[in-house]
Short mmCIF file of C-alpha atoms and ligand atoms in Angstrom, two decimals:
data_model
loop_
_atom_site.label_atom_id
_atom_site.label_comp_id
_atom_site.label_asym_id
_atom_site.label_seq_id
_atom_site.Cartn_x
_atom_site.Cartn_y
_atom_site.Cartn_z
CA MET A 215 87.32 109.98 94.80
CA ASP A 216 88.38 113.63 94.59
CA PHE A 217 87.20 115.92 91.85
CA ASN A 218 87.15 119.58 90.92
CA ASP A 219 85.80 121.63 88.02
CA LEU A 220 88.33 123.40 85.82
CA ASN A 221 87.78 127.14 85.62
CA THR A 222 87.25 129.19 82.48
CA GLU A 223 90.48 131.13 82.82
CA PHE A 224 92.47 127.88 82.83
CA LEU A 225 90.42 126.30 80.01
CA ASN A 226 90.85 129.37 77.80
CA GLU A 227 94.47 128.33 77.36
CA PHE A 228 93.38 125.30 75.35
CA ASP A 229 92.84 125.47 71.57
CA SER A 230 89.87 123.09 71.75
CA TYR A 231 88.01 125.00 74.46
CA ASP A 232 84.62 126.14 73.17
CA ASP A 233 82.64 127.42 76.16
CA HIS A 234 82.16 123.89 77.44
CA GLN A 235 79.49 123.68 80.12
CA CYS A 236 81.64 121.71 82.53
CA VAL A 237 85.06 120.08 82.53
CA ARG A 238 85.73 118.01 85.63
CA ARG A 239 89.04 116.51 86.78
CA PHE A 240 88.98 113.30 88.83
CA VAL A 241 91.61 111.52 90.88
CA LEU A 242 90.69 107.83 90.67
CA GLU A 243 92.26 104.62 92.01
CA ASP A 244 96.06 104.66 92.31
CA ASP A 245 96.05 108.41 91.64
CA ILE A 246 95.01 107.85 88.01
CA ILE A 247 93.64 111.08 86.53
CA ALA A 248 90.50 111.29 84.40
CA PHE A 249 88.53 114.14 82.84
CA ILE A 250 84.91 114.36 81.82
CA ALA A 251 83.85 117.23 79.57
CA VAL A 252 80.25 118.17 78.94
CA HIS A 253 80.25 120.47 75.93
CA ASN A 254 76.59 121.25 75.48
CA THR A 255 73.31 119.81 76.78
CA ASN A 256 70.82 122.04 74.95
CA LEU A 257 69.43 119.02 73.11
CA GLY A 258 69.64 116.57 76.00
CA PRO A 259 72.11 114.62 78.18
CA ALA A 260 75.65 114.66 76.78
CA LEU A 261 76.43 111.25 75.26
CA GLY A 262 79.98 110.31 74.32
CA GLY A 263 82.37 107.46 74.95
CA CYS A 264 85.00 106.94 77.62
CA ARG A 265 88.52 106.70 76.19
CA MET A 266 91.49 105.20 78.01
CA LYS A 267 94.91 106.19 76.72
CA PRO A 268 98.37 106.79 78.18
CA TYR A 269 98.37 110.51 77.35
CA ALA A 270 101.81 112.13 77.74
CA ASN A 271 100.44 114.67 80.22
CA GLU A 272 97.23 116.22 81.55
CA ALA A 273 97.24 119.04 79.00
CA GLU A 274 97.13 116.53 76.14
CA ALA A 275 94.23 114.70 77.78
CA ILE A 276 92.32 117.94 78.38
CA ASN A 277 92.74 119.04 74.77
CA ASP A 278 91.46 115.66 73.61
CA VAL A 279 88.45 115.61 75.91
CA LEU A 280 87.54 119.18 74.88
CA ARG A 281 87.85 118.39 71.17
CA LEU A 282 86.03 115.07 71.32
CA SER A 283 83.16 116.27 73.52
CA ARG A 284 82.53 119.23 71.19
CA GLY A 285 82.53 116.84 68.25
CA MET A 286 79.84 114.75 69.95
CA THR A 287 77.53 117.77 70.25
CA TYR A 288 77.70 118.28 66.48
CA LYS A 289 77.39 114.59 65.73
CA ASN A 290 74.40 113.98 67.98
CA ALA A 291 72.61 117.08 66.67
CA LEU A 292 72.90 116.00 63.03
CA ALA A 293 72.04 112.42 63.96
CA ALA A 294 68.68 113.87 65.07
CA LEU A 295 69.19 112.54 68.59
CA PRO A 296 67.85 114.45 71.59
CA LEU A 297 71.32 114.32 73.07
CA GLY A 298 74.13 116.74 73.76
CA GLY A 299 77.85 116.15 73.51
CA GLY A 300 80.30 114.92 76.11
CA LYS A 301 83.33 112.71 76.48
CA ALA A 302 85.50 111.10 79.13
CA VAL A 303 89.21 110.33 79.06
CA ILE A 304 91.27 108.33 81.52
CA ILE A 305 95.05 108.80 81.51
CA ALA A 306 96.09 105.17 81.74
CA ASP A 307 97.38 102.30 79.66
CA PRO A 308 94.44 99.95 78.99
CA GLN A 309 96.85 96.99 78.70
CA THR A 310 98.55 97.39 82.07
CA GLN A 311 96.61 99.77 84.30
CA LYS A 312 92.98 98.84 83.85
CA THR A 313 91.27 97.15 86.82
CA PRO A 314 87.61 96.56 87.71
CA GLU A 315 88.09 98.98 90.63
CA LEU A 316 89.36 101.70 88.28
CA MET A 317 86.34 101.31 86.02
CA GLN A 318 83.99 101.32 89.03
CA ALA A 319 85.59 104.56 90.22
CA MET A 320 85.05 105.96 86.72
CA GLY A 321 81.40 104.91 87.02
CA ALA A 322 81.17 107.01 90.19
CA ALA A 323 82.79 109.89 88.28
CA VAL A 324 80.09 109.63 85.59
CA GLU A 325 77.44 109.55 88.31
CA SER A 326 78.72 112.87 89.69
CA PHE A 327 77.02 114.52 86.67
CA GLU A 328 73.66 113.17 87.83
CA GLY A 329 72.62 112.23 84.30
CA ASP A 330 74.00 115.22 82.39
CA TYR A 331 76.72 112.93 81.00
CA VAL A 332 76.08 109.45 79.58
CA THR A 333 79.06 107.23 78.83
CA ALA A 334 79.77 104.31 76.53
CA GLU A 335 82.82 102.49 75.30
CA ASP A 336 85.48 104.04 73.15
CA SER A 337 89.07 103.23 72.25
CA GLY A 338 90.78 101.60 75.22
CA THR A 339 87.53 100.57 76.92
CA THR A 340 85.25 97.60 76.34
CA GLU A 341 81.71 96.39 76.93
CA GLU A 342 82.99 94.62 80.06
CA ASP A 343 84.32 97.93 81.38
CA MET A 344 80.82 99.38 80.94
CA VAL A 345 79.51 96.58 83.16
CA GLU A 346 81.94 97.64 85.91
CA MET A 347 80.98 101.30 85.50
CA GLU A 348 77.31 100.42 85.63
CA LYS A 349 77.77 99.21 89.21
CA PHE A 350 78.12 102.88 90.16
CA THR A 351 75.99 104.71 87.58
CA GLY A 352 72.92 104.09 85.48
CA HIS A 353 74.16 106.57 82.88
CA VAL A 354 76.01 104.08 80.76
CA THR A 355 75.09 102.47 77.45
CA GLY A 356 76.70 100.00 75.07
CA LEU A 357 76.38 97.03 77.40
CA PRO A 358 77.21 93.48 76.26
CA PRO A 359 74.30 91.87 74.40
CA GLN A 360 74.28 88.88 76.76
CA MET A 361 73.49 91.26 79.61
CA LEU A 362 70.51 92.51 77.71
CA GLU A 363 69.14 89.14 76.65
CA GLY A 364 65.75 88.43 78.10
CA SER A 365 65.36 92.05 79.05
CA GLU A 366 62.83 94.15 77.24
CA TYR A 367 65.52 96.17 75.50
CA GLY A 368 67.70 93.28 74.38
CA GLU A 369 66.91 93.80 70.72
CA LEU A 370 68.66 97.15 70.87
CA GLY A 371 71.99 96.05 72.29
CA GLY A 372 75.03 94.70 70.54
CA ASN A 373 77.90 95.70 68.32
CA PRO A 374 77.02 98.92 66.46
CA SER A 375 79.60 98.49 63.66
CA PRO A 376 77.09 96.96 61.21
CA LEU A 377 74.79 99.93 61.81
CA THR A 378 77.65 102.36 61.31
CA ALA A 379 78.31 100.59 58.00
CA LEU A 380 74.63 100.72 57.05
CA GLY A 381 74.55 104.47 57.70
CA CYS A 382 77.67 104.92 55.57
CA TYR A 383 76.12 102.90 52.78
CA HIS A 384 73.08 105.21 52.73
CA GLY A 385 75.31 108.27 52.96
CA ILE A 386 77.26 107.04 49.95
CA LYS A 387 74.03 106.52 48.01
CA ALA A 388 72.98 110.08 48.80
CA ALA A 389 76.33 111.41 47.60
CA VAL A 390 76.14 109.33 44.42
CA LYS A 391 72.65 110.65 43.68
CA ALA A 392 73.78 114.25 44.25
CA ARG A 393 76.96 113.91 42.23
CA TYR A 394 75.67 111.88 39.30
CA LYS A 395 72.18 113.41 39.35
CA ASN A 396 69.79 110.65 38.31
CA GLU A 397 72.18 107.84 39.07
CA LYS A 398 71.05 105.96 42.16
CA LYS A 399 72.68 102.61 41.63
CA LEU A 400 76.20 101.77 42.58
CA SER A 401 76.68 99.30 39.75
CA GLY A 402 79.24 100.67 37.36
CA LEU A 403 80.97 102.63 40.11
CA THR A 404 84.31 101.77 41.69
CA VAL A 405 84.90 102.30 45.38
CA ALA A 406 88.39 102.40 46.92
CA VAL A 407 87.97 101.10 50.46
CA GLN A 408 90.68 101.94 53.00
CA GLY A 409 90.46 99.60 55.99
CA VAL A 410 88.39 96.42 56.10
CA GLY A 411 87.94 96.17 59.85
CA ALA A 412 84.65 96.01 61.74
CA VAL A 413 82.96 98.79 59.76
CA GLY A 414 84.96 98.72 56.52
CA LEU A 415 84.30 95.08 55.74
CA GLU A 416 80.60 95.36 56.51
CA LEU A 417 80.38 98.45 54.29
CA ALA A 418 82.33 96.74 51.51
CA GLN A 419 79.83 93.88 51.58
CA LEU A 420 76.88 96.27 51.27
CA LEU A 421 78.54 98.07 48.36
CA LYS A 422 79.39 94.84 46.60
CA GLN A 423 75.85 93.56 47.10
CA ASP A 424 74.68 96.71 45.31
CA GLY A 425 76.92 96.13 42.32
CA ALA A 426 79.94 98.32 43.10
CA THR A 427 83.41 97.28 42.00
CA LEU A 428 85.81 97.32 44.93
CA VAL A 429 89.48 98.05 45.40
CA ILE A 430 90.50 97.45 49.00
CA THR A 431 93.47 97.85 51.27
CA ASP A 432 94.44 97.21 54.89
CA ILE A 433 97.65 97.03 56.88
CA ASN A 434 96.46 93.82 58.48
CA GLU A 435 97.11 90.78 56.27
CA ASP A 436 94.73 88.58 58.26
CA GLY A 437 91.97 91.15 57.85
CA LEU A 438 92.62 91.23 54.11
CA ALA A 439 92.40 87.45 53.92
CA VAL A 440 89.01 87.50 55.67
CA ALA A 441 87.86 90.30 53.36
CA LYS A 442 88.93 88.39 50.26
CA GLU A 443 87.05 85.35 51.42
CA LYS A 444 83.86 87.33 52.10
CA LEU A 445 84.04 89.67 49.11
CA GLY A 446 85.33 87.25 46.47
CA ASP A 447 86.27 89.14 43.33
CA VAL A 448 88.05 92.17 44.68
CA LYS A 449 91.30 93.95 43.88
CA ILE A 450 93.77 94.47 46.73
CA VAL A 451 96.36 97.25 46.68
CA PRO A 452 99.13 98.21 49.14
CA PRO A 453 98.03 100.75 51.80
CA ASN A 454 99.88 103.70 50.29
CA ASP A 455 98.43 103.09 46.82
CA ILE A 456 94.78 103.42 47.84
CA PHE A 457 94.81 107.21 47.44
CA SER A 458 95.78 107.16 43.78
CA VAL A 459 93.37 104.41 42.69
CA GLU A 460 91.25 105.33 39.65
CA ALA A 461 87.85 105.15 41.33
CA ASP A 462 84.62 107.10 41.70
CA ILE A 463 84.48 106.97 45.49
CA PHE A 464 87.09 106.83 48.23
CA ALA A 465 85.81 105.33 51.49
CA PRO A 466 88.22 105.88 54.42
CA ASN A 467 87.47 103.40 57.20
CA ALA A 468 90.78 103.26 59.01
CA MET A 469 92.40 105.95 61.10
CA GLY A 470 91.99 109.73 61.28
CA GLY A 471 93.89 112.26 59.16
CA ALA A 472 93.62 110.25 55.93
CA LEU A 473 92.83 113.46 54.03
CA ASN A 474 95.84 115.75 54.08
CA ASP A 475 98.00 117.85 51.72
CA TYR A 476 99.88 114.79 50.55
CA THR A 477 96.94 112.43 49.95
CA ILE A 478 94.46 114.96 48.54
CA GLN A 479 96.73 115.73 45.62
CA GLN A 480 96.82 112.02 44.73
CA LEU A 481 93.06 111.44 44.80
CA LYS A 482 91.32 110.79 41.47
CA VAL A 483 87.80 110.28 42.85
CA ASP A 484 84.60 112.32 42.70
CA ILE A 485 83.34 111.46 46.18
CA ILE A 486 84.84 110.80 49.61
CA ALA A 487 82.52 109.00 51.99
CA GLY A 488 83.52 106.60 54.72
CA ALA A 489 83.30 105.76 58.41
CA ALA A 490 86.64 106.92 59.80
CA ASN A 491 86.59 109.69 62.38
CA ASN A 492 88.50 112.95 61.88
CA GLN A 493 89.25 112.27 58.22
CA LEU A 494 90.41 115.83 57.54
CA LEU A 495 93.85 116.38 59.00
CA SER A 496 93.12 120.11 59.30
CA ALA A 497 90.02 122.23 58.87
CA HIS A 498 91.33 123.77 55.64
CA HIS A 499 91.26 120.39 53.89
CA ASP A 500 87.47 120.75 53.72
CA LYS A 501 87.94 123.66 51.30
CA ALA A 502 90.88 121.94 49.55
CA LEU A 503 88.51 119.12 48.55
CA LEU A 504 85.89 121.54 47.26
CA ASP A 505 88.58 123.32 45.22
CA LYS A 506 89.49 119.94 43.72
CA ASN A 507 85.82 119.34 42.89
CA ILE A 508 85.67 116.34 45.20
CA LEU A 509 82.43 115.88 47.11
CA TYR A 510 83.33 115.19 50.73
CA VAL A 511 80.63 113.70 52.97
CA PRO A 512 81.38 114.96 56.51
CA ASP A 513 82.66 112.04 58.55
CA TYR A 514 80.71 112.67 61.72
CA VAL A 515 77.44 112.74 59.79
CA ILE A 516 77.93 109.61 57.71
CA ASN A 517 79.35 107.54 60.59
CA SER A 518 76.64 108.33 63.13
CA GLY A 519 74.94 104.92 62.88
CA GLY A 520 76.91 103.70 65.89
CA VAL A 521 75.85 106.52 68.17
CA ILE A 522 72.23 106.17 67.05
CA CYS A 523 72.50 102.52 68.04
CA VAL A 524 73.81 103.17 71.57
CA GLY A 525 71.50 106.18 71.88
CA TYR A 526 68.43 103.99 71.37
CA GLU A 527 69.80 101.51 73.88
CA TYR A 528 70.07 104.35 76.41
CA PHE A 529 66.58 105.66 75.64
CA ARG A 530 65.09 102.26 76.35
CA LYS A 531 67.21 101.72 79.42
CA SER A 532 66.60 105.12 81.00
CA GLY A 533 63.07 105.89 79.85
CA TYR A 534 64.34 109.25 78.55
CA ASN A 535 62.50 109.72 75.25
CA PRO A 536 61.45 113.35 74.68
CA GLN A 537 60.90 112.85 70.93
CA ASP A 538 58.59 109.87 71.47
CA PHE A 539 60.72 107.61 69.33
CA ASP A 540 59.46 104.10 68.81
CA ILE A 541 62.22 102.39 70.77
CA ALA A 542 62.45 99.22 68.70
CA ARG A 543 65.10 97.82 66.43
CA ASP A 544 63.21 98.45 63.17
CA SER A 545 62.72 102.12 64.03
CA MET A 546 66.33 102.44 65.07
CA VAL A 547 67.44 101.00 61.72
CA LYS A 548 65.13 103.49 59.97
CA HIS A 549 66.71 106.28 61.97
CA VAL A 550 70.14 105.14 60.75
CA GLU A 551 68.88 104.99 57.17
CA ASN A 552 67.81 108.60 57.50
CA ILE A 553 71.49 109.52 57.24
CA TYR A 554 70.61 109.49 53.52
CA GLN A 555 68.35 112.52 54.04
CA THR A 556 70.82 114.40 56.20
CA VAL A 557 73.67 113.89 53.76
CA SER A 558 71.43 114.97 50.86
CA GLU A 559 70.43 118.11 52.76
CA ILE A 560 74.02 119.03 53.57
CA ILE A 561 75.18 118.53 49.99
CA ALA A 562 72.29 120.57 48.57
CA LEU A 563 72.94 123.42 51.01
CA ALA A 564 76.68 123.36 50.39
CA GLN A 565 76.18 123.46 46.63
CA ASP A 566 73.67 126.25 46.98
CA LYS A 567 76.12 128.34 48.97
CA SER A 568 79.28 127.17 47.16
CA GLN A 569 80.55 126.24 50.59
CA PRO A 570 82.59 123.21 51.72
CA THR A 571 80.40 120.40 53.01
CA GLY A 572 82.16 120.12 56.39
CA GLU A 573 81.57 123.77 57.12
CA THR A 574 77.95 123.45 55.95
CA ALA A 575 77.37 120.51 58.29
CA ASP A 576 78.82 122.44 61.23
CA ARG A 577 76.51 125.41 60.58
CA LEU A 578 73.51 123.08 60.32
CA ALA A 579 74.42 121.41 63.60
CA GLU A 580 74.85 124.79 65.31
CA ASP A 581 71.41 125.83 64.06
CA LYS A 582 70.04 122.88 65.98
CA PHE A 583 71.92 122.96 69.25
CA LEU A 584 72.46 126.71 69.52
CA ASN A 585 69.50 128.25 67.69
CA GLY A 586 66.88 125.62 68.43
CA ALA A 587 66.21 124.52 64.84
CA ALA A 588 64.21 121.30 64.76
CA LEU A 589 66.01 117.98 64.67
CA ALA A 590 65.43 116.05 61.46
CA ASP A 591 62.15 114.18 61.29
CA ILE A 592 63.25 110.59 61.36
CA ASN A 593 59.85 109.38 60.25
CA ASP A 594 60.23 111.34 57.04
CA ALA A 595 62.88 109.05 55.57
CA ASP A 596 62.47 107.99 51.97
CA SER A 597 65.75 106.14 51.96
CA ASN A 598 63.92 102.87 52.52
CA GLU A 599 62.57 102.83 49.03
CA GLU A 600 66.13 103.13 47.76
CA GLY A 601 68.19 101.09 50.14
CA GLN A 602 67.65 97.40 49.87
CA ALA A 603 70.61 96.70 52.07
CA SER A 604 70.60 93.93 54.57
CA PHE A 605 73.27 93.52 57.15
CA GLY A 606 74.63 90.89 59.43
CA SER A 607 77.15 91.37 62.15
CA ASN A 608 80.79 90.75 62.64
CA GLY A 609 83.00 91.34 65.61
CA GLY A 610 84.90 94.49 66.33
CA THR A 611 85.19 97.48 68.55
CA ARG A 612 82.49 100.04 69.06
CA LEU A 613 83.53 103.61 69.16
CA VAL A 614 81.16 106.27 70.32
CA GLN A 615 82.80 109.26 68.77
P1 LIG B 176 88.73 98.53 63.21
O1 LIG B 176 89.94 98.65 64.05
O2 LIG B 176 87.87 97.30 63.34
O3 LIG B 176 89.13 98.66 61.66
C1 LIG B 176 90.09 99.55 61.19
C2 LIG B 176 90.85 98.85 60.08
O4 LIG B 176 91.73 99.78 59.46
C3 LIG B 176 91.71 97.70 60.61
O5 LIG B 176 91.47 96.55 59.84
C4 LIG B 176 93.13 98.22 60.45
O6 LIG B 176 94.06 97.20 60.20
C5 LIG B 176 92.98 99.14 59.25
N1 LIG B 176 94.01 100.14 59.11
C6 LIG B 176 94.63 100.87 60.08
N2 LIG B 176 95.53 101.72 59.53
C7 LIG B 176 95.47 101.53 58.19
C8 LIG B 176 96.14 102.11 57.10
N3 LIG B 176 97.08 103.05 57.24
N4 LIG B 176 95.81 101.71 55.86
C9 LIG B 176 94.88 100.74 55.67
N5 LIG B 176 94.21 100.15 56.68
C10 LIG B 176 94.51 100.54 57.92
O7 LIG B 176 87.87 99.84 63.48
P2 LIG B 176 86.35 100.11 63.08
O8 LIG B 176 85.49 99.91 64.26
O9 LIG B 176 86.04 99.41 61.80
O10 LIG B 176 86.40 101.68 62.84
C11 LIG B 176 86.95 102.22 61.65
C12 LIG B 176 86.88 103.73 61.70
O11 LIG B 176 85.52 104.14 61.83
C13 LIG B 176 87.62 104.36 62.88
O12 LIG B 176 88.15 105.59 62.49
C14 LIG B 176 86.52 104.57 63.90
O13 LIG B 176 86.84 105.62 64.79
C15 LIG B 176 85.36 104.94 62.99
N6 LIG B 176 84.03 104.69 63.57
C16 LIG B 176 83.67 103.42 63.93
C17 LIG B 176 82.40 103.20 64.46
C18 LIG B 176 81.95 101.80 64.85
O14 LIG B 176 80.74 101.61 65.05
N7 LIG B 176 82.84 100.84 64.94
C19 LIG B 176 81.50 104.26 64.63
C20 LIG B 176 81.90 105.54 64.23
C21 LIG B 176 83.16 105.73 63.70
#
């Protein structure tokens, strides 16, 4: 396997370049190209998933790996994880070009960072691919639960979607408390849920359990049928109508870019809080929501339950545990529930400074990974007394992003 590090002069040409620590180009099996970007390791090894996608060209893949790895630094910092941000992309079609040998070569690519980069699955890769990668590197997490059974860290493995949903649920409760002051309960509130896939359906169940009225949509009819069966009394609207639903909260749980010039003008909600990544089509939509008096909960903060889940799995697996976390499922769940505190802190700060919440979250994250501000104290959570959520598990992809 050949590899070389991209130089600063070359990287400066890319919009998403942000003084990344290292961006490495690999030539894998069958001349397939991959990139691994380590954005920042001030807080610890750079954790971020490995994406496989038939990018049109190398420039597109580089921009993506730069953008996504930077995003992981911010996400991991605000998730109070002693982890930095990184990402891997492979320029290949997961349907036709993926082989065990390719994934093993990618494992060797991860190993070239000697632990500075830790990988996991992402869109286009699966738990099984992580098994192939693990043959060549120990710096991989998100392994199939059956591989973990009987091992001392088995209780930490498995599909993180229910934990992502649980984190979102607590983030929504924090936003509701901030917006409606003394109101902590969701009963009496209507939530418009876009996307009832792995995370969206789990979240919808938690909201329903807490008394919220739901209006849901999805482009997948089968998914809607499953949702209707699980949720019972729920209104279904066509995908394009979800933005103009008369509701208190809009929860985007589908694809990125749901918040844009066109959709924001239709919204009639007070709060936006959901699991989807990259909800804002452009950075200026953060301010557009503030101007419309809509409280936006930054996506990468509220959806960090999944990365907390795979992070704990890695801590147990590797023995890396600088914060002395109790590496057990209950503590991990508590850590996820602490998203309530983080969201509350961001909203309070944003309101104090009359600043958009996304921008406020970014500054808070930078305080941690650039200026050495302490990570949140995960033992300080009071969300437990509020959240009586319980969660099961359903199938679905795990995305570490
Ligand atoms: P998923 O594929 O299981 O669910 C997405 C759902 O959205 C599907 O049911 C799909 O049919 C639906 N959908 C797609 N386009 C739509 C549209 N235009 N209108 C309505 N519905 C539409 O994915 P998921 O794992 O539930 O993830 C959902 C979002 O959360 C993604 O943006 C993902 O990146 C993000 N996320 C997921 C996790 C996780 O743990 N799974 C963690 C962090 C972030």
